[in-house]
Short mmCIF file of C-alpha atoms in Angstrom, two decimals:
data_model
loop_
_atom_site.label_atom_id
_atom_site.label_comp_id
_atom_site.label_asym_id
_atom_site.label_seq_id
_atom_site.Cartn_x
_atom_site.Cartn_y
_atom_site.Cartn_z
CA UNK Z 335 -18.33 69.49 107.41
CA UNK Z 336 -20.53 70.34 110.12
CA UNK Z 337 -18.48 71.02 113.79
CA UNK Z 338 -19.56 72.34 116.89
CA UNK Z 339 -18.70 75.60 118.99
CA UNK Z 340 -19.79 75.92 122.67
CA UNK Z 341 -19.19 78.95 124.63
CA UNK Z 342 -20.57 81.29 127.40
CA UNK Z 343 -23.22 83.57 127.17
CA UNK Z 344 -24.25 86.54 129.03
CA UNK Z 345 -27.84 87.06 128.75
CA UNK Z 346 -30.15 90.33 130.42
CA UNK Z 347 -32.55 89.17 133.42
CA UNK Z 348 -35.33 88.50 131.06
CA UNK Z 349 -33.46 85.93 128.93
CA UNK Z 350 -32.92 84.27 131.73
CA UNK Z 351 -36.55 83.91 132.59
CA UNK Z 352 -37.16 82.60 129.55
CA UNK Z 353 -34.42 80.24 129.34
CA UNK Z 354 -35.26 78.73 132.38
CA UNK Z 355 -38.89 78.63 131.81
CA UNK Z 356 -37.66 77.02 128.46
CA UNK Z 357 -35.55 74.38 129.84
CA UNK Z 358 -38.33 73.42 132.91
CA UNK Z 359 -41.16 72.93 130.07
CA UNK Z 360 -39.22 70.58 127.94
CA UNK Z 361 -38.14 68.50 130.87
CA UNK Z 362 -41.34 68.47 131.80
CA UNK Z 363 -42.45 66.99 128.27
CA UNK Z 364 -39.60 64.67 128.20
CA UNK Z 365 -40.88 63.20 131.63
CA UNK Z 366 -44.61 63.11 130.46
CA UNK Z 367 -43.82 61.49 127.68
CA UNK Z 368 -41.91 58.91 129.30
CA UNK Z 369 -44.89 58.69 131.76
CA UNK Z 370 -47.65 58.26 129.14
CA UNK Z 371 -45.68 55.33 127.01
CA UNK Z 372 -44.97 53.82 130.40
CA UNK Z 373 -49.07 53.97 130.92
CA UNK Z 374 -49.88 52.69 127.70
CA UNK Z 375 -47.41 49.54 128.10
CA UNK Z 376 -49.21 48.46 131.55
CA UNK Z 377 -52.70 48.98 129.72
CA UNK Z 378 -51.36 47.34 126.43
CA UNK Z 379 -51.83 49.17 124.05
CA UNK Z 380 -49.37 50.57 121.16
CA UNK Z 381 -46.48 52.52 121.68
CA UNK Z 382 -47.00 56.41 120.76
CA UNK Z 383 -43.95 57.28 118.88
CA UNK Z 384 -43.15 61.50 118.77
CA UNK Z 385 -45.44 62.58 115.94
CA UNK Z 386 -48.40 60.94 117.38
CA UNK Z 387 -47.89 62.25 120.82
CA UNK Z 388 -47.15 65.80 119.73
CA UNK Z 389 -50.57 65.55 117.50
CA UNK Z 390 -52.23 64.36 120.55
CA UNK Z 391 -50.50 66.54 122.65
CA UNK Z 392 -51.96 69.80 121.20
CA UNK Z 393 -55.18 68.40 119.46
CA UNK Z 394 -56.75 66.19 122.55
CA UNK Z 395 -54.60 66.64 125.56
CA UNK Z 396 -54.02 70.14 125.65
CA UNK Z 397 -57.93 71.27 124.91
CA UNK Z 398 -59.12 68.91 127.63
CA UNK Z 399 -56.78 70.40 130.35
CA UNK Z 400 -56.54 73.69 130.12
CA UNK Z 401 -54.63 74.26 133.25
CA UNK Z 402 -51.63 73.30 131.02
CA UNK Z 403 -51.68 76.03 128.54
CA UNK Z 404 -48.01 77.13 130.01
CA UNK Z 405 -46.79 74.38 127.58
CA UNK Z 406 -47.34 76.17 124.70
CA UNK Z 407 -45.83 79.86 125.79
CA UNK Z 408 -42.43 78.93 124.99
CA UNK Z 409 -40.41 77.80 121.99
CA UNK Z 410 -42.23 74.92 119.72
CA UNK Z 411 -39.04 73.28 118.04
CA UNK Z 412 -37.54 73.01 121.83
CA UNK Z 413 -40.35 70.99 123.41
CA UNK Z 414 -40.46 68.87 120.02
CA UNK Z 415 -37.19 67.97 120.52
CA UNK Z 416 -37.89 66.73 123.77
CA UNK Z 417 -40.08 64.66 122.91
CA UNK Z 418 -37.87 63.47 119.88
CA UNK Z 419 -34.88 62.81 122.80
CA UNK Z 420 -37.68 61.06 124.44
CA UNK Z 421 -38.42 58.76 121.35
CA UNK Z 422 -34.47 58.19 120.80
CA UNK Z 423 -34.63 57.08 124.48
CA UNK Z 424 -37.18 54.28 123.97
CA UNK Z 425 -35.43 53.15 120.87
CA UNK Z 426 -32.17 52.43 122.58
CA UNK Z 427 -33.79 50.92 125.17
CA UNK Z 428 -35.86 48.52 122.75
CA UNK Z 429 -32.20 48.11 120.80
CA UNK Z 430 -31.23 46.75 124.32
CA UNK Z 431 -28.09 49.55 124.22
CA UNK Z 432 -29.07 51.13 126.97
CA UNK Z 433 -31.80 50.49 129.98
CA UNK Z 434 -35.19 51.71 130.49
CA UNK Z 435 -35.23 55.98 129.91
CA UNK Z 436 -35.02 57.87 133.49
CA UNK Z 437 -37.04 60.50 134.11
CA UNK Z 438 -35.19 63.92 134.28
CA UNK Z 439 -34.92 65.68 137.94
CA UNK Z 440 -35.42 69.21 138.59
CA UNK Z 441 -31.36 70.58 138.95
CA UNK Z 442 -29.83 67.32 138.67
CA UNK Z 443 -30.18 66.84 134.13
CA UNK Z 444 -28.67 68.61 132.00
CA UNK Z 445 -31.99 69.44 130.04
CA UNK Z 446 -30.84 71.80 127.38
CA UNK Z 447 -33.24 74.42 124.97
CA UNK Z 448 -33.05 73.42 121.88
CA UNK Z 449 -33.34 75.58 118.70
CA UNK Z 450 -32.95 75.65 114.91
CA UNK Z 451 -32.59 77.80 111.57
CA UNK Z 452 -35.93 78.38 110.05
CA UNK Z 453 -35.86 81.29 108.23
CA UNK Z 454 -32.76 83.77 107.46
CA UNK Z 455 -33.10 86.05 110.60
CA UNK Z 456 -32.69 82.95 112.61
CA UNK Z 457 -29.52 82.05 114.10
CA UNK Z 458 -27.70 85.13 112.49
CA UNK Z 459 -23.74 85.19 114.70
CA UNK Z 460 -21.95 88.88 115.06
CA UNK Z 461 -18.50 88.67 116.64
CA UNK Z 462 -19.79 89.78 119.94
CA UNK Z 463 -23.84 88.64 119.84
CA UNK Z 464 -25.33 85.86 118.44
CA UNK Z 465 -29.03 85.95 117.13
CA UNK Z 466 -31.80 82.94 119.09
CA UNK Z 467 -35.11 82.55 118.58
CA UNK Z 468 -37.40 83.60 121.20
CA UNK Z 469 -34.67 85.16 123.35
CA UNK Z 470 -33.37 87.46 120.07
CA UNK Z 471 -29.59 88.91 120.51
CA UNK Z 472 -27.76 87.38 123.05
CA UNK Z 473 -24.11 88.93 123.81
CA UNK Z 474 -21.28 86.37 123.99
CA UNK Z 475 -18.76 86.44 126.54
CA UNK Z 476 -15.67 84.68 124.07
CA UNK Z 477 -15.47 87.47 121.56
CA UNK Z 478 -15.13 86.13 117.85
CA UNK Z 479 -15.14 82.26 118.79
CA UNK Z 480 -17.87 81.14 116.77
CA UNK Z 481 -17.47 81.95 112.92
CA UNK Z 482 -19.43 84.86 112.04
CA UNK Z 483 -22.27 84.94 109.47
CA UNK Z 484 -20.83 87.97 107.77
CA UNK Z 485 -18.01 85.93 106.83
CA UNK Z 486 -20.48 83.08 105.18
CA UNK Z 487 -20.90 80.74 107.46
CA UNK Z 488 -24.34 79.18 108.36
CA UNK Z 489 -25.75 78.16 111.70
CA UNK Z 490 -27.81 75.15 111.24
CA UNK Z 491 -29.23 74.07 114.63
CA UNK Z 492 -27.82 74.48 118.84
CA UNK Z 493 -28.80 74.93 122.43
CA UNK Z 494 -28.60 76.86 125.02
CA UNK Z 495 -27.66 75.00 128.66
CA UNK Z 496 -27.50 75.92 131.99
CA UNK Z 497 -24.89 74.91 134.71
CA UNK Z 498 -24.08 76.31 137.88
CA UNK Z 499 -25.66 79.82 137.51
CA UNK Z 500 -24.18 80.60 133.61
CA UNK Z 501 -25.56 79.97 130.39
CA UNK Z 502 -23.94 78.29 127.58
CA UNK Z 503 -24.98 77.94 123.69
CA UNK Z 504 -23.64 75.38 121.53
CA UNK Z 505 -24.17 76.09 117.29
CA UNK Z 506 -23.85 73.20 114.49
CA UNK Z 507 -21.92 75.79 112.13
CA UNK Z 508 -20.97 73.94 108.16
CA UNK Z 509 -17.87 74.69 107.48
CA UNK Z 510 -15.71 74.12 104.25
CA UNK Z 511 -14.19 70.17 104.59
CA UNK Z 512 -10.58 70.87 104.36
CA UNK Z 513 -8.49 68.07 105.88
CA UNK Z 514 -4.98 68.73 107.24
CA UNK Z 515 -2.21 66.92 105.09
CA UNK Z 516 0.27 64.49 106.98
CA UNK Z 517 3.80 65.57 106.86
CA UNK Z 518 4.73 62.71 108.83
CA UNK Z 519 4.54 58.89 108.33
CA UNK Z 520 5.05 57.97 111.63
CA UNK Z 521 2.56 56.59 114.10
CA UNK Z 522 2.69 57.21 117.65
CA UNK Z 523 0.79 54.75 120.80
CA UNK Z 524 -1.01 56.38 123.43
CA UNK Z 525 -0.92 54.72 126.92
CA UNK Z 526 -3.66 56.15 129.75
CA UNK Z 527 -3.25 55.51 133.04
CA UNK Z 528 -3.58 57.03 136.67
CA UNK Z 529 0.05 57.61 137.76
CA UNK Z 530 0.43 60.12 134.35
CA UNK Z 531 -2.62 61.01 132.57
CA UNK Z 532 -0.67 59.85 128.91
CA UNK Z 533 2.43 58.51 127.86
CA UNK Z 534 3.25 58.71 123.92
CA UNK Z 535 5.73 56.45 122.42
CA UNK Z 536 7.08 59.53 121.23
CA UNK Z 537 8.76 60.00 124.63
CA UNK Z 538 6.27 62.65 126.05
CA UNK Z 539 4.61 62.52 129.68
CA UNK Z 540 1.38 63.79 130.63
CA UNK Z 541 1.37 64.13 133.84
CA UNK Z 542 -2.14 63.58 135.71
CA UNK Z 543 -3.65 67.13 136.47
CA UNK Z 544 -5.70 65.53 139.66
CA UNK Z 545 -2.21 65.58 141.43
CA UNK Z 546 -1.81 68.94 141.13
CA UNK Z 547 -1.75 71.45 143.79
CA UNK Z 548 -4.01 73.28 142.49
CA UNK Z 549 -7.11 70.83 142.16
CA UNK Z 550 -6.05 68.88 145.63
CA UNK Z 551 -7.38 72.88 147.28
CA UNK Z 552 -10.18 72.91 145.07
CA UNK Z 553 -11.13 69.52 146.57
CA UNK Z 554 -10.77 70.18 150.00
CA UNK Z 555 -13.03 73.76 149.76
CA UNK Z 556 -15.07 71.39 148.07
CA UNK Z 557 -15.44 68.81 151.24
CA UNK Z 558 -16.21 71.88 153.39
CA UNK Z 559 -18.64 73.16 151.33
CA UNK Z 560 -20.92 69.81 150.73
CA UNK Z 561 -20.07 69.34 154.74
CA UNK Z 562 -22.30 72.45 155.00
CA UNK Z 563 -24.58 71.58 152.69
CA UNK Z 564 -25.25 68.43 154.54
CA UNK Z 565 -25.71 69.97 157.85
CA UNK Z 566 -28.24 72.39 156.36
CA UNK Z 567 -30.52 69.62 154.52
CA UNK Z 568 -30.51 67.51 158.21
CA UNK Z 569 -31.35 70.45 159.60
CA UNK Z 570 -34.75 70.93 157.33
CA UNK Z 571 -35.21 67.54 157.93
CA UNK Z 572 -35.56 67.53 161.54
CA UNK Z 573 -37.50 70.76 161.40
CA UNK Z 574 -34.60 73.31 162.77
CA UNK Z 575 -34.26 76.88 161.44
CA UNK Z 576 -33.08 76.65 158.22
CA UNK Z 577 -34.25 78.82 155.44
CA UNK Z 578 -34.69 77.72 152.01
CA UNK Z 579 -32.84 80.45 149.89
CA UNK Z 580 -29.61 79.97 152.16
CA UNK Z 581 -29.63 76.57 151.25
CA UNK Z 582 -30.15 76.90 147.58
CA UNK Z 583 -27.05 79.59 147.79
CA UNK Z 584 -25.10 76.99 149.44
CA UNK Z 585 -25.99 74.38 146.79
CA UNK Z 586 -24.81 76.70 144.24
CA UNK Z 587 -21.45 77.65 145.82
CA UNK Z 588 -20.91 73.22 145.40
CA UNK Z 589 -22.13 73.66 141.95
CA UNK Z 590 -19.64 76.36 141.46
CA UNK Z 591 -16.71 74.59 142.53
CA UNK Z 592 -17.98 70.92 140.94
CA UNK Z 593 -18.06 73.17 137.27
CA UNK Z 594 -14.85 74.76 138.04
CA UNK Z 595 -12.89 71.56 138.59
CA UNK Z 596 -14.00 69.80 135.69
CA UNK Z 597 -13.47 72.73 133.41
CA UNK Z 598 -9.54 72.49 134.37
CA UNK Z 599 -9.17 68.58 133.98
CA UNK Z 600 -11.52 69.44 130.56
CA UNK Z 601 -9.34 72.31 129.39
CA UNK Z 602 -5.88 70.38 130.54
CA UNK Z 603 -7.50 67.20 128.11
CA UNK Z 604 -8.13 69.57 125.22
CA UNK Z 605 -4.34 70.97 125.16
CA UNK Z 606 -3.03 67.41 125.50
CA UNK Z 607 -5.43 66.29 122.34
CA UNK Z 608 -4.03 69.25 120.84
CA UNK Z 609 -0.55 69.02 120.93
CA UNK Z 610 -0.76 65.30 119.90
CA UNK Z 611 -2.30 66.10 116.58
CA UNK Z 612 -0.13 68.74 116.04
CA UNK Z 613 2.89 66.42 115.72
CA UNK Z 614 0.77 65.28 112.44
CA UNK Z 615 1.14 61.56 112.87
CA UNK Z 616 -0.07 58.77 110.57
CA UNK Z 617 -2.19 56.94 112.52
CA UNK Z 618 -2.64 57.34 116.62
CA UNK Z 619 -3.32 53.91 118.52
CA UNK Z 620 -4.90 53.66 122.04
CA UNK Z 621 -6.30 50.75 123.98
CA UNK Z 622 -10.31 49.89 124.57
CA UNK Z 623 -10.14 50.99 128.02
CA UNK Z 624 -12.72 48.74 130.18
CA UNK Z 625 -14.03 51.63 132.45
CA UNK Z 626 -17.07 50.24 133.58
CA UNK Z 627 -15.49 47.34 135.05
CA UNK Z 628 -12.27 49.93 136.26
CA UNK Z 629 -15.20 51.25 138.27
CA UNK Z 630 -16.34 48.42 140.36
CA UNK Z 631 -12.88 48.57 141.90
CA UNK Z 632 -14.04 50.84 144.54
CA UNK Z 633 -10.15 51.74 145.63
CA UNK Z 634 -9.58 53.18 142.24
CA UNK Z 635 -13.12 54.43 141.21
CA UNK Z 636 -12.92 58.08 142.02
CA UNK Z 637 -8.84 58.25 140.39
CA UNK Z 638 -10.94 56.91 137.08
CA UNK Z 639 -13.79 58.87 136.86
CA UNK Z 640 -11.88 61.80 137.54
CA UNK Z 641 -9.46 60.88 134.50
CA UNK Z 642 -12.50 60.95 131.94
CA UNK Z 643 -11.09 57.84 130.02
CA UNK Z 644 -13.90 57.88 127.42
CA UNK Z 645 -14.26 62.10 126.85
CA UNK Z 646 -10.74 61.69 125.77
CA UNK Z 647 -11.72 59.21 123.00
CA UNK Z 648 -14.33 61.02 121.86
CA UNK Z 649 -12.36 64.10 121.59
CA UNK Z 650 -9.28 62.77 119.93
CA UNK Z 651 -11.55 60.83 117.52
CA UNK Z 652 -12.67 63.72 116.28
CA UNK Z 653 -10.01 65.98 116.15
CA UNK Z 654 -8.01 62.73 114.49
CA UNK Z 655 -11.01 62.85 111.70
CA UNK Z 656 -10.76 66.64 111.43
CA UNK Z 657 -7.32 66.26 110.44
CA UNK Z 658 -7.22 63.66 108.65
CA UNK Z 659 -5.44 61.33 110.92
CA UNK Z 660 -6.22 57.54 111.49
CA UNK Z 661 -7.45 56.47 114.84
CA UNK Z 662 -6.63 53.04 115.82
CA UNK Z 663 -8.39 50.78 118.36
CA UNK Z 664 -6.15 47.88 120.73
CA UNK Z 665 -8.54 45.32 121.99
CA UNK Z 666 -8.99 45.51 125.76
CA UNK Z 667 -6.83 42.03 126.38
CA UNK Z 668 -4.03 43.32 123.83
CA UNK Z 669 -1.07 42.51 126.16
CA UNK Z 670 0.72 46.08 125.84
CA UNK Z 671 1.88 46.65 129.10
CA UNK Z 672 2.82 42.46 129.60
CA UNK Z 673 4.94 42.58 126.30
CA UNK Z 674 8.46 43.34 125.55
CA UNK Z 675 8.86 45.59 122.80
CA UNK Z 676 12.33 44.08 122.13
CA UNK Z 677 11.99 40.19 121.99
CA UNK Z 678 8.02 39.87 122.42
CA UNK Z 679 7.95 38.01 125.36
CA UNK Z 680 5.24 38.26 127.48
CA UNK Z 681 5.30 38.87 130.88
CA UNK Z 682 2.77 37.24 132.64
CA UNK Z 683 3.56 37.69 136.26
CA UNK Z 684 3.78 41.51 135.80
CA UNK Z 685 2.27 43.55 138.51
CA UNK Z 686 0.55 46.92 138.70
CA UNK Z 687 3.25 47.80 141.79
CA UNK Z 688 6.35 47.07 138.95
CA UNK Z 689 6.75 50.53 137.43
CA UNK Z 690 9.96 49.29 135.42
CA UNK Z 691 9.24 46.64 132.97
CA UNK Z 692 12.61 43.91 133.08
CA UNK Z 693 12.55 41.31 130.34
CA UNK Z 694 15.17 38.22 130.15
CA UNK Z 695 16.29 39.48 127.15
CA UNK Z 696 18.00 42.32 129.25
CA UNK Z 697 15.32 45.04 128.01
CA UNK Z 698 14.57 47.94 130.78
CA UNK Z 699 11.88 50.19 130.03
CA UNK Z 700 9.47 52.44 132.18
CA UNK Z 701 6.33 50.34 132.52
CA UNK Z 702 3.77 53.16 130.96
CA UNK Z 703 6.76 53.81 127.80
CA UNK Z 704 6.38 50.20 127.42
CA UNK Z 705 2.81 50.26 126.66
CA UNK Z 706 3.15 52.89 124.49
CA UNK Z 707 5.50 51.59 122.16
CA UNK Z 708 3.76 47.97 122.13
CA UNK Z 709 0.60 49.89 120.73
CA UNK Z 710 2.36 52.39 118.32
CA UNK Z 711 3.49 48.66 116.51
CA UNK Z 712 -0.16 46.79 117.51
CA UNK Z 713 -0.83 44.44 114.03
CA UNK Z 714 -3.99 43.45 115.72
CA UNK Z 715 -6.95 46.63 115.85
CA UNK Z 716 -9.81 48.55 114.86
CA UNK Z 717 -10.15 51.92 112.85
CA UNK Z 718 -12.71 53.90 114.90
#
């Protein structure tokens, strides 16, 4: 079983150089080879898929125009990967999943360095360094969080990112498969929403972590700060005193607080995925969640985003397949919140203001609870 591990690094000054001189060549790859398919299309001729372009890349290209001999001064398997994200790109895009590939923008991607295990020095992890080729030993900040080679396990492939002025590597480590076994047969329903972040038919409340007190202050400093941001940009643009390295601090004090706000709502989902798999249910059912048209509501589109509907079914997915637990799939028009778990009926005239659902029947049950237990005992769904 192959899982990731992502944590914080603290690299010296020179690292960093190369990091970043990493990271700027391969998104400058990624956009050039966007560029040069683009080219080829108008002109008609044949898509260049990655081996081709890599082989003409260093055999034609690169000879011809000498000027870009930077390319090849930092790590080989990075900018090949690149190009490979590149490829994957075009392929979606020809799939019709996704739309035409975007170039990447200086700051605003999260272009990552990618490397990978070629010989046994490579990727070698000590509890307190870990071992990168090109950059050599890097010291970790988390002490002992990614499983140590001297304890037998392997490092097969990872990256190292930037964001907001710190540096982060991610490692594929194999580990032994060892499922959890259920102790309980049992199912429980998940309902998301906006007034609580999760309701379990189990009875449990998660409350929504954007309410709290301590996020509401983050987001005000966070006004001010993109306030003076603003001012300082229309000030370049009219041609007014502004220097260049105050703004760039003052962009990094809003990166600073963006990064620090979703690592709370990103560490508050991880303990609520947590201590629903630790109950050790059967099977977990949630609803298919239409964000993308929850977005176009433009009342409720910041409330959403900020919720991270679809990180939380990626995350419980695989924790649910890490422990062995079933993850079931309501369709989107699955009338959870409209039905009455007692009698069935179906409620159409239900509104989003009626907190308490009130059936005929004489059933009263919070709206959210509701939901929940209508999905724990869904017949209709999908295994993800």
């Amino acid at each position: 079983m192959l899982k990731s591990f992502k944590t914080e690094i603290n690299p010296t000054e020179e690292q960093k150089v190369r990091i970043r001189k990493t990271i700027g060549t391969c998104r400058y790859i990624y956009n050039f080879y966007l560029a040069h398919n683009k080219e080829l299309y108008e002109d008609g001729k044949k898509f260049m898929g990655s081996s081709k372009f890599r082989f003409w890349l260093n055999n034609e290209y690169l000879p011809q125009h000498p000027e870009y001999s930077w390319i090849k001064e930092v790590y080989s398997k990075a900018v090949t990967q690149s190009v490979n994200n590149g490829q994957a790109a075009f392929t979606r895009c020809f799939k019709h999943q996704s739309a035409f590939p975007k170039y990447k923008k200086k700051g605003k991607s999260d272009v990552t360095m990618y490397f990978v295990k070629n010989n046994p020095k490579d990727c070698r992890c000590e509890r307190h360094r870990i071992n990168i080729p090109s950059l050599g030993w890097v010291r970790i900040k988390e002490k002992g969080y990614i499983p140590t080679t001297k304890d037998g396990y392997v490092i097969k492939s990872g990256t190292v990112s930037m964001k907001a002025g710190r540096y982060y590597v991610s490692v594929l480590v194999e580990l032994p498969d060892v499922r959890a076994a259920n102790h309980s047969n049992e199912g429980i329903g998940i309902d998301l929403g906006l007034k609580d972040f999760a309701v379990v038919s189990n009875g449990k409340t998660y409350k929504n972590i954007n309410k709290s007190a301590g996020l509401k202050k983050l987001e005000k400093q966070l006004i001010r700060e993109q306030r003076s941001l603003s001012r300082k940009y229309k000030n370049l643009k009219e041609g007014e005193s502004t220097q260049r390295a105050n703004l760039q601090k003052q962009k990094l004090k809003v990166q600073k607080i963006h990064h620090k706000i979703d690592n709370i709502r990103t560490d508050y989902m991880n303990k609520t995925i947590a201590e629903i798999v630790k109950t050790k249910p059967s099977y977990i059912t949630i609803e298919d969640i239409n964000v993308k048209g929850m977005m176009k509501n433009r009342h409720l589109s910041k409330a959403v985003a900020s919720q991270k509907f679809y990180e939380f079914r990626a995350k419980l997915q695989a924790k649910c397949n890490e422990n062995g637990i079933e993850l079931r799939i309501a369709d989107r028009w699955y009338p959870s919140s409209k039905m009455c778990h007692c009698c069935g009926c179906i409620k159409k005239d239900l509104k989003l203001s009626d907190r308490m659902y009130r059936c005929g029947c004489g059933y009263v049950e919070d709206r959210d609870l509701n939901a929940a237990l209508n999905l724990r005992d869904a017949i209709t769904y999908e295994v993800a």
